[in-house]
């Protein structure tokens, strides 16, 4: 195998893929089991050339790929594995570092500390918090709740009925009872609730269905009074805070105990990359530190394995560093502003068509709306089956609504216009 020649081919493949992704059907149309049925059931006895892997990727796997890097991917939260991040992933694999303790690769730990500090500056968060990178917001929230439990074992975790399912999973995992709090008319967590037995309260800045923003300042007050840990889930909307005009969304968060933000959602970083900050790192340490003999080190240095569930840690800081450097604050702001502008434009089209209505306020780049008389779930199935776009549905007050989430760096006004045309055509 020639690494250089195969590498050149793989890079060409990636470049052509990104250049041509717009022409592909966004959503894979295969049925469960279709892809597996095409693949040999047992591993090869003899080495195969890398070219065979690329060929099968093209011919067998691509029909079963949903193209998350497609400019008309508007489902869930639209994301971008941007080019600096893609290249840095290649370099990360080449280095194959395991950053479990400082001494297993000092540059990985120190770069991680640098990029989480850069990110805190970009989002206007306190710079004196501890921060580190986890794989996903699910893991970051598990870590935050495990830390909270060291301070107050046995209480409950409260979160809005619109909190992401990962919060309930995390509460279950750390053995804390999970209680949901109703939302107000704008899908924000209500604050007229007794939180006195809370071990932790999870506020969401950018809920998954509507991107509503829970009232963090009021929740901070309640948690400070009752002695509960306040964890903020800003997995998606944290990115908006790179723009000063969206900083309001993080108001009060400087007084939270922990906050998670996913650069792999709306900050152009390939999966996976989730940053967890906390102003109480000693509680994370109490939950996770362990020093078996085989990992003792001489140096007085930060060992990040002591602050989260995993021992083995990928060198994720490299791709985040590449993304932040190669876009710069100005580049990130331009992308986020562009997405918010497109969402606002789409919102005006919906609002001015009597057959359609908006279903929730739009704080950022995600629009919730519905057709007034059609079966919205069926309409979305028809629209997605065209291959021209991918939108998802959610339910608000038991009614299906359509979500259009704009977050891909290549999405243009024409893409959003085309999505609106396809949706209108699909309404019949
Ligand atoms: C608000 C919010 N929090 C957490 C998550 C879970 O993120 P992850 O997939 O990184 O665990 C999501 C996923 O969409 C989300 O929307």
Short mmCIF file of C-alpha atoms and ligand atoms in Angstrom, two decimals:
data_model
loop_
_atom_site.label_atom_id
_atom_site.label_comp_id
_atom_site.label_asym_id
_atom_site.label_seq_id
_atom_site.Cartn_x
_atom_site.Cartn_y
_atom_site.Cartn_z
CA UNK A 1 0.00 0.00 0.00
CA UNK A 2 1.38 3.39 -0.96
CA UNK A 3 0.24 5.82 1.68
CA UNK A 4 1.15 8.85 -0.40
CA UNK A 5 -0.59 7.71 -3.58
CA UNK A 6 -3.64 6.34 -1.80
CA UNK A 7 -3.74 9.46 0.34
CA UNK A 8 -3.74 11.65 -2.76
CA UNK A 9 -6.62 9.62 -4.17
CA UNK A 10 -8.55 9.82 -0.91
CA UNK A 11 -8.04 13.57 -0.73
CA UNK A 12 -9.18 13.94 -4.34
CA UNK A 13 -12.19 11.82 -3.47
CA UNK A 14 -13.04 14.09 -0.53
CA UNK A 15 -12.58 17.24 -2.64
CA UNK A 16 -14.77 15.89 -5.46
CA UNK A 17 -17.37 14.74 -2.97
CA UNK A 18 -17.60 18.20 -1.41
CA UNK A 19 -17.69 19.90 -4.82
CA UNK A 20 -20.49 17.63 -6.02
CA UNK A 21 -22.50 16.96 -2.88
CA UNK A 22 -25.16 19.51 -3.87
CA UNK A 23 -26.15 17.27 -6.81
CA UNK A 24 -26.79 14.21 -4.63
CA UNK A 25 -30.12 13.29 -3.05
CA UNK A 26 -29.82 14.60 0.50
CA UNK A 27 -31.60 11.76 2.23
CA UNK A 28 -30.64 8.19 1.53
CA UNK A 29 -33.53 6.20 0.10
CA UNK A 30 -32.38 2.69 1.05
CA UNK A 31 -34.40 0.30 3.21
CA UNK A 32 -33.13 -1.26 6.45
CA UNK A 33 -30.71 -4.08 5.62
CA UNK A 34 -30.13 -3.01 1.98
CA UNK A 35 -26.54 -1.91 2.50
CA UNK A 36 -25.51 -4.84 4.68
CA UNK A 37 -26.88 -7.23 2.06
CA UNK A 38 -24.42 -5.82 -0.48
CA UNK A 39 -21.36 -6.40 1.67
CA UNK A 40 -19.39 -9.61 2.24
CA UNK A 41 -20.29 -11.27 5.53
CA UNK A 42 -16.75 -12.27 6.44
CA UNK A 43 -13.48 -10.34 6.47
CA UNK A 44 -10.98 -10.80 3.64
CA UNK A 45 -8.29 -13.44 4.17
CA UNK A 46 -5.75 -11.49 2.16
CA UNK A 47 -4.92 -7.83 2.16
CA UNK A 48 -6.90 -5.76 -0.33
CA UNK A 49 -5.72 -2.52 -1.92
CA UNK A 50 -7.06 0.71 -0.44
CA UNK A 51 -8.52 1.44 -3.87
CA UNK A 52 -11.01 -1.37 -3.24
CA UNK A 53 -12.23 0.41 -0.11
CA UNK A 54 -12.74 3.63 -2.05
CA UNK A 55 -14.51 1.81 -4.86
CA UNK A 56 -16.93 0.17 -2.43
CA UNK A 57 -17.47 3.46 -0.65
CA UNK A 58 -18.53 4.93 -3.98
CA UNK A 59 -20.55 2.06 -5.32
CA UNK A 60 -22.01 0.33 -2.27
CA UNK A 61 -22.04 2.73 0.65
CA UNK A 62 -22.81 6.14 -0.86
CA UNK A 63 -26.39 5.19 -1.79
CA UNK A 64 -26.90 4.55 1.93
CA UNK A 65 -25.34 7.81 3.09
CA UNK A 66 -27.48 10.75 4.17
CA UNK A 67 -25.47 13.80 3.24
CA UNK A 68 -25.04 15.88 6.36
CA UNK A 69 -22.60 18.10 4.49
CA UNK A 70 -25.27 18.91 1.88
CA UNK A 71 -26.34 22.58 1.61
CA UNK A 72 -30.02 21.56 1.63
CA UNK A 73 -29.74 19.42 4.75
CA UNK A 74 -32.17 21.28 7.00
CA UNK A 75 -33.10 18.51 9.46
CA UNK A 76 -32.26 18.24 13.19
CA UNK A 77 -29.49 20.82 13.46
CA UNK A 78 -27.74 21.33 10.15
CA UNK A 79 -23.98 21.03 10.50
CA UNK A 80 -20.78 21.48 8.53
CA UNK A 81 -17.61 19.44 8.55
CA UNK A 82 -15.66 22.38 7.16
CA UNK A 83 -12.46 21.91 5.19
CA UNK A 84 -9.91 22.88 7.88
CA UNK A 85 -11.62 20.47 10.25
CA UNK A 86 -11.62 17.65 7.69
CA UNK A 87 -7.90 18.07 7.05
CA UNK A 88 -7.14 18.28 10.77
CA UNK A 89 -9.02 14.98 11.30
CA UNK A 90 -6.59 13.35 8.88
CA UNK A 91 -3.64 14.74 10.80
CA UNK A 92 -5.19 13.69 14.12
CA UNK A 93 -5.44 10.12 12.89
CA UNK A 94 -1.85 10.26 11.69
CA UNK A 95 -0.65 11.40 15.12
CA UNK A 96 -3.01 8.92 16.82
CA UNK A 97 -2.46 10.59 20.18
CA UNK A 98 -4.28 9.48 23.29
CA UNK A 99 -4.49 12.60 25.46
CA UNK A 100 -5.55 10.85 28.66
CA UNK A 101 -2.90 12.56 30.81
CA UNK A 102 -0.61 15.52 30.12
CA UNK A 103 2.48 13.37 29.72
CA UNK A 104 0.90 11.07 27.12
CA UNK A 105 1.05 14.05 24.76
CA UNK A 106 1.68 17.43 26.36
CA UNK A 107 0.78 19.40 23.22
CA UNK A 108 -2.67 17.79 23.07
CA UNK A 109 -3.61 18.83 26.61
CA UNK A 110 -2.08 22.29 26.26
CA UNK A 111 -3.68 22.95 22.86
CA UNK A 112 -7.01 21.77 24.29
CA UNK A 113 -6.67 24.31 27.10
CA UNK A 114 -5.79 27.00 24.59
CA UNK A 115 -8.73 26.34 22.24
CA UNK A 116 -11.31 26.17 25.00
CA UNK A 117 -9.97 29.53 26.21
CA UNK A 118 -10.17 30.95 22.65
CA UNK A 119 -13.71 29.66 22.39
CA UNK A 120 -14.67 31.20 25.74
CA UNK A 121 -13.37 34.53 24.38
CA UNK A 122 -15.31 34.12 21.13
CA UNK A 123 -18.56 33.38 22.98
CA UNK A 124 -18.05 35.93 25.77
CA UNK A 125 -17.87 33.29 28.51
CA UNK A 126 -15.70 33.60 31.63
CA UNK A 127 -12.06 32.75 30.92
CA UNK A 128 -11.29 31.45 34.40
CA UNK A 129 -13.51 28.37 34.13
CA UNK A 130 -12.12 24.91 33.60
CA UNK A 131 -12.90 23.66 30.09
CA UNK A 132 -12.21 20.50 28.14
CA UNK A 133 -13.47 18.65 25.09
CA UNK A 134 -15.78 15.64 25.19
CA UNK A 135 -17.21 13.70 22.25
CA UNK A 136 -20.84 14.80 22.51
CA UNK A 137 -23.17 16.97 24.57
CA UNK A 138 -24.60 13.73 25.94
CA UNK A 139 -21.26 12.93 27.56
CA UNK A 140 -20.70 16.52 28.69
CA UNK A 141 -24.06 16.51 30.45
CA UNK A 142 -23.33 13.15 32.07
CA UNK A 143 -20.11 14.67 33.40
CA UNK A 144 -21.88 17.79 34.68
CA UNK A 145 -24.57 15.80 36.48
CA UNK A 146 -22.02 13.41 37.96
CA UNK A 147 -20.16 16.46 39.30
CA UNK A 148 -23.39 17.92 40.71
CA UNK A 149 -24.11 14.64 42.45
CA UNK A 150 -20.83 14.83 44.39
CA UNK A 151 -22.13 18.03 46.02
CA UNK A 152 -25.70 16.88 46.59
CA UNK A 153 -26.28 13.15 46.19
CA UNK A 154 -29.79 11.81 45.94
CA UNK A 155 -31.85 14.81 44.75
CA UNK A 156 -33.58 15.28 41.43
CA UNK A 157 -32.60 16.73 38.07
CA UNK A 158 -35.03 19.31 36.70
CA UNK A 159 -35.19 20.33 33.07
CA UNK A 160 -37.83 21.72 30.77
CA UNK A 161 -40.16 19.37 28.95
CA UNK A 162 -38.35 20.63 25.83
CA UNK A 163 -34.87 19.67 27.09
CA UNK A 164 -32.96 17.27 24.86
CA UNK A 165 -33.41 13.57 25.57
CA UNK A 166 -29.70 13.37 26.42
CA UNK A 167 -30.47 15.14 29.72
CA UNK A 168 -32.91 12.45 30.81
CA UNK A 169 -30.45 9.76 29.78
CA UNK A 170 -27.69 11.44 31.77
CA UNK A 171 -29.87 11.76 34.88
CA UNK A 172 -30.80 8.08 34.64
CA UNK A 173 -27.20 7.10 34.19
CA UNK A 174 -25.97 8.94 37.27
CA UNK A 175 -28.92 7.62 39.28
CA UNK A 176 -30.78 10.89 39.85
CA UNK A 177 -34.54 11.18 39.49
CA UNK A 178 -35.55 13.13 36.38
CA UNK A 179 -38.38 15.66 36.56
CA UNK A 180 -39.65 17.80 33.73
CA UNK A 181 -40.86 21.36 34.12
CA UNK A 182 -43.60 22.77 31.85
CA UNK A 183 -42.84 25.54 29.38
CA UNK A 184 -44.45 28.94 28.83
CA UNK A 185 -46.14 30.15 25.64
CA UNK A 186 -42.76 30.54 23.96
CA UNK A 187 -41.51 27.06 24.92
CA UNK A 188 -39.21 28.36 27.70
CA UNK A 189 -38.91 26.57 31.02
CA UNK A 190 -41.25 28.02 33.62
CA UNK A 191 -39.68 29.31 36.80
CA UNK A 192 -42.69 29.13 39.15
CA UNK A 193 -41.64 25.64 40.22
CA UNK A 194 -40.27 24.46 43.54
CA UNK A 195 -36.65 23.50 42.90
CA UNK A 196 -35.69 23.08 46.55
CA UNK A 197 -34.84 19.37 46.26
CA UNK A 198 -32.88 19.81 43.03
CA UNK A 199 -29.40 18.36 42.78
CA UNK A 200 -29.17 19.99 39.39
CA UNK A 201 -31.23 22.12 37.06
CA UNK A 202 -30.51 21.94 33.34
CA UNK A 203 -31.37 25.10 31.40
CA UNK A 204 -31.37 24.90 27.62
CA UNK A 205 -30.16 27.76 25.46
CA UNK A 206 -31.55 26.66 22.11
CA UNK A 207 -33.93 23.76 22.70
CA UNK A 208 -33.97 21.00 20.12
CA UNK A 209 -37.51 21.53 18.81
CA UNK A 210 -37.87 25.31 18.67
CA UNK A 211 -34.45 26.70 19.82
CA UNK A 212 -36.22 28.50 22.66
CA UNK A 213 -34.00 29.95 25.37
CA UNK A 214 -34.77 29.09 28.99
CA UNK A 215 -34.64 32.04 31.44
CA UNK A 216 -31.12 31.43 32.75
CA UNK A 217 -30.91 34.57 34.97
CA UNK A 218 -34.01 33.51 36.94
CA UNK A 219 -32.83 29.90 37.11
CA UNK A 220 -29.42 31.03 38.39
CA UNK A 221 -31.15 32.87 41.23
CA UNK A 222 -33.28 29.84 42.09
CA UNK A 223 -30.28 27.50 42.04
CA UNK A 224 -28.15 29.83 44.14
CA UNK A 225 -30.99 30.06 46.71
CA UNK A 226 -31.59 26.32 46.80
CA UNK A 227 -27.99 25.14 46.47
CA UNK A 228 -28.54 23.28 43.20
CA UNK A 229 -26.05 22.97 40.36
CA UNK A 230 -27.07 24.85 37.22
CA UNK A 231 -25.95 23.19 33.99
CA UNK A 232 -26.60 25.04 30.72
CA UNK A 233 -27.13 23.05 27.53
CA UNK A 234 -26.11 25.46 24.77
CA UNK A 235 -25.16 22.60 22.45
CA UNK A 236 -26.61 24.30 19.35
CA UNK A 237 -27.24 27.96 20.11
CA UNK A 238 -23.95 28.68 21.87
CA UNK A 239 -22.50 29.29 18.40
CA UNK A 240 -24.76 32.33 17.94
CA UNK A 241 -22.81 34.09 20.71
CA UNK A 242 -19.87 34.63 18.34
CA UNK A 243 -22.02 37.58 17.18
CA UNK A 244 -22.49 40.33 19.78
CA UNK A 245 -26.12 40.82 18.70
CA UNK A 246 -26.92 37.24 19.81
CA UNK A 247 -25.03 37.34 23.13
CA UNK A 248 -28.29 37.97 24.98
CA UNK A 249 -28.89 34.23 24.69
CA UNK A 250 -26.07 33.52 27.16
CA UNK A 251 -27.15 36.16 29.69
CA UNK A 252 -26.68 34.82 33.20
CA UNK A 253 -24.62 31.86 32.04
CA UNK A 254 -21.49 33.30 33.65
CA UNK A 255 -23.12 32.39 36.97
CA UNK A 256 -23.96 28.82 35.95
CA UNK A 257 -21.95 25.90 37.32
CA UNK A 258 -21.33 24.30 33.95
CA UNK A 259 -22.12 24.84 30.30
CA UNK A 260 -21.90 22.60 27.25
CA UNK A 261 -21.52 23.83 23.70
CA UNK A 262 -21.00 21.65 20.61
CA UNK A 263 -18.70 23.09 17.94
CA UNK A 264 -19.83 20.07 15.89
CA UNK A 265 -23.32 21.53 15.62
CA UNK A 266 -23.20 25.12 14.37
CA UNK A 267 -19.49 25.94 14.52
CA UNK A 268 -18.30 24.18 11.35
CA UNK A 269 -16.30 21.47 13.16
CA UNK A 270 -16.61 17.84 12.06
CA UNK A 271 -18.24 15.33 14.40
CA UNK A 272 -17.38 14.94 17.19
CA UNK A 273 -16.51 17.91 19.38
CA UNK A 274 -18.32 19.09 22.50
CA UNK A 275 -16.84 21.58 24.96
CA UNK A 276 -17.74 21.38 28.64
CA UNK A 277 -16.87 24.32 30.89
CA UNK A 278 -17.32 24.45 34.63
CA UNK A 279 -16.54 26.92 37.35
CA UNK A 280 -16.36 24.01 39.80
CA UNK A 281 -13.69 21.74 38.34
CA UNK A 282 -13.08 20.29 41.79
CA UNK A 283 -16.53 18.65 41.58
CA UNK A 284 -15.70 17.14 38.17
CA UNK A 285 -12.42 15.96 39.68
CA UNK A 286 -14.22 14.43 42.65
CA UNK A 287 -16.51 12.54 40.26
CA UNK A 288 -13.88 11.25 37.86
CA UNK A 289 -10.30 11.36 39.20
CA UNK A 290 -8.48 8.10 39.66
CA UNK A 291 -4.78 7.42 39.53
CA UNK A 292 -3.94 3.81 38.96
CA UNK A 293 -0.23 2.98 39.31
CA UNK A 294 0.27 2.64 35.58
CA UNK A 295 -0.79 6.26 35.04
CA UNK A 296 1.11 8.04 37.80
CA UNK A 297 3.20 10.90 36.47
CA UNK A 298 5.90 13.01 38.02
CA UNK A 299 4.81 16.36 36.65
CA UNK A 300 2.43 18.73 38.34
CA UNK A 301 0.22 19.06 35.26
CA UNK A 302 -3.41 18.90 34.19
CA UNK A 303 -4.58 15.35 33.47
CA UNK A 304 -7.84 15.69 31.59
CA UNK A 305 -8.89 12.08 32.17
CA UNK A 306 -9.71 13.28 35.72
CA UNK A 307 -12.52 15.58 34.51
CA UNK A 308 -14.76 13.31 32.44
CA UNK A 309 -15.96 9.73 32.03
CA UNK A 310 -13.42 8.52 29.44
CA UNK A 311 -9.82 7.59 30.07
CA UNK A 312 -8.81 7.53 26.41
CA UNK A 313 -9.16 10.95 24.84
CA UNK A 314 -8.93 11.86 21.14
CA UNK A 315 -6.85 14.87 20.09
CA UNK A 316 -10.00 16.82 19.14
CA UNK A 317 -8.39 20.16 19.93
CA UNK A 318 -6.43 20.02 16.66
CA UNK A 319 -9.53 20.25 14.44
CA UNK A 320 -11.14 22.92 16.59
CA UNK A 321 -7.91 24.94 16.47
CA UNK A 322 -7.83 24.56 12.67
CA UNK A 323 -11.47 25.64 12.36
CA UNK A 324 -11.04 28.68 14.60
CA UNK A 325 -7.84 29.77 12.84
CA UNK A 326 -8.97 29.19 9.27
CA UNK A 327 -12.33 30.94 9.73
CA UNK A 328 -11.34 33.56 12.29
CA UNK A 329 -13.87 35.44 14.39
CA UNK A 330 -14.98 37.40 11.31
CA UNK A 331 -15.53 34.30 9.21
CA UNK A 332 -17.55 32.57 11.92
CA UNK A 333 -19.66 35.67 12.45
CA UNK A 334 -20.35 36.00 8.72
CA UNK A 335 -21.54 32.40 8.49
CA UNK A 336 -23.76 32.58 11.58
CA UNK A 337 -25.21 35.94 10.47
CA UNK A 338 -25.84 34.56 7.00
CA UNK A 339 -27.78 31.62 8.44
CA UNK A 340 -29.86 33.82 10.71
CA UNK A 341 -30.61 36.12 7.76
CA UNK A 342 -31.76 33.18 5.61
CA UNK A 343 -33.96 31.85 8.42
CA UNK A 344 -35.53 35.30 8.85
CA UNK A 345 -36.17 35.46 5.11
CA UNK A 346 -37.76 32.00 5.07
CA UNK A 347 -39.91 33.07 8.00
CA UNK A 348 -41.27 36.03 5.98
CA UNK A 349 -42.26 33.67 3.14
CA UNK A 350 -44.16 31.41 5.52
CA UNK A 351 -45.82 34.34 7.28
CA UNK A 352 -47.04 35.85 4.03
CA UNK A 353 -48.62 32.67 2.62
CA UNK A 354 -52.17 32.18 3.93
CA UNK A 355 -51.89 28.38 3.63
CA UNK A 356 -49.01 28.25 6.08
CA UNK A 357 -48.29 29.49 9.58
CA UNK A 358 -45.34 29.91 11.91
CA UNK A 359 -45.46 27.57 14.89
CA UNK A 360 -42.91 29.10 17.28
CA UNK A 361 -40.80 32.21 17.72
CA UNK A 362 -37.44 32.04 15.90
CA UNK A 363 -34.49 33.19 18.02
CA UNK A 364 -31.74 31.90 15.66
CA UNK A 365 -31.53 29.98 12.37
CA UNK A 366 -34.27 27.37 12.85
CA UNK A 367 -37.84 27.99 11.71
CA UNK A 368 -40.83 25.97 13.00
CA UNK A 369 -43.90 26.16 10.80
CA UNK A 370 -46.79 24.14 9.45
CA UNK A 371 -49.25 23.92 6.61
CA UNK A 372 -52.63 24.92 7.95
CA UNK A 373 -54.65 22.12 6.37
CA UNK A 374 -52.31 19.41 5.02
CA UNK A 375 -51.02 16.38 6.93
CA UNK A 376 -47.62 17.91 7.74
CA UNK A 377 -45.87 14.60 8.38
CA UNK A 378 -47.03 13.22 5.03
CA UNK A 379 -46.06 16.49 3.36
CA UNK A 380 -42.53 16.18 4.77
CA UNK A 381 -42.26 12.56 3.63
CA UNK A 382 -43.15 13.66 0.11
CA UNK A 383 -40.74 16.60 0.19
CA UNK A 384 -37.85 14.51 1.51
CA UNK A 385 -38.52 11.78 -1.05
CA UNK A 386 -37.68 14.27 -3.83
CA UNK A 387 -34.07 14.09 -2.63
CA UNK A 388 -33.85 17.86 -2.98
CA UNK A 389 -33.88 18.60 0.71
CA UNK A 390 -34.11 17.04 4.11
CA UNK A 391 -36.31 18.62 6.77
CA UNK A 392 -37.55 17.03 9.97
CA UNK A 393 -40.71 17.31 12.01
CA UNK A 394 -41.33 17.70 15.69
CA UNK A 395 -44.46 18.03 17.79
CA UNK A 396 -45.51 21.23 19.53
CA UNK A 397 -48.56 21.00 21.79
CA UNK A 398 -49.22 17.57 20.25
CA UNK A 399 -49.39 18.99 16.72
CA UNK A 400 -46.79 18.02 14.10
CA UNK A 401 -44.72 20.94 12.86
CA UNK A 402 -41.93 21.21 10.33
CA UNK A 403 -38.46 22.42 11.30
CA UNK A 404 -36.11 24.06 8.84
CA UNK A 405 -32.68 24.34 10.48
CA UNK A 406 -30.08 26.33 8.57
CA UNK A 407 -26.48 25.62 9.53
CA UNK A 408 -24.47 24.41 6.57
CA UNK A 409 -21.67 26.71 5.44
CA UNK A 410 -22.55 26.20 1.74
CA UNK A 411 -26.28 26.94 2.05
CA UNK A 412 -27.33 29.84 -0.19
CA UNK A 413 -30.50 31.87 -0.57
CA UNK A 414 -31.28 29.78 -3.66
CA UNK A 415 -31.13 26.60 -1.56
CA UNK A 416 -33.59 28.00 0.95
CA UNK A 417 -35.84 29.27 -1.86
CA UNK A 418 -35.77 25.82 -3.47
CA UNK A 419 -36.69 24.22 -0.14
CA UNK A 420 -39.71 26.51 0.12
CA UNK A 421 -40.77 25.61 -3.45
CA UNK A 422 -40.45 21.87 -2.80
CA UNK A 423 -42.41 22.14 0.44
CA UNK A 424 -45.19 24.11 -1.25
CA UNK A 425 -45.31 21.64 -4.15
CA UNK A 426 -45.46 18.76 -1.66
CA UNK A 427 -48.52 20.28 0.00
CA UNK A 428 -50.43 19.31 -3.18
C1 LIG B 1 -30.10 21.13 22.76
C2 LIG B 1 -29.36 19.82 22.55
N1 LIG B 1 -28.64 19.30 23.54
C3 LIG B 1 -27.98 18.14 23.41
C4 LIG B 1 -28.01 17.42 22.24
C5 LIG B 1 -27.28 16.13 22.14
O1 LIG B 1 -26.10 16.35 21.46
P1 LIG B 1 -25.05 15.18 21.21
O2 LIG B 1 -25.53 14.46 19.98
O3 LIG B 1 -23.75 15.92 20.99
O4 LIG B 1 -25.02 14.32 22.40
C6 LIG B 1 -28.75 17.93 21.17
C7 LIG B 1 -28.80 17.20 19.90
O5 LIG B 1 -29.34 17.64 18.92
C8 LIG B 1 -29.44 19.14 21.32
O6 LIG B 1 -30.20 19.64 20.34
#
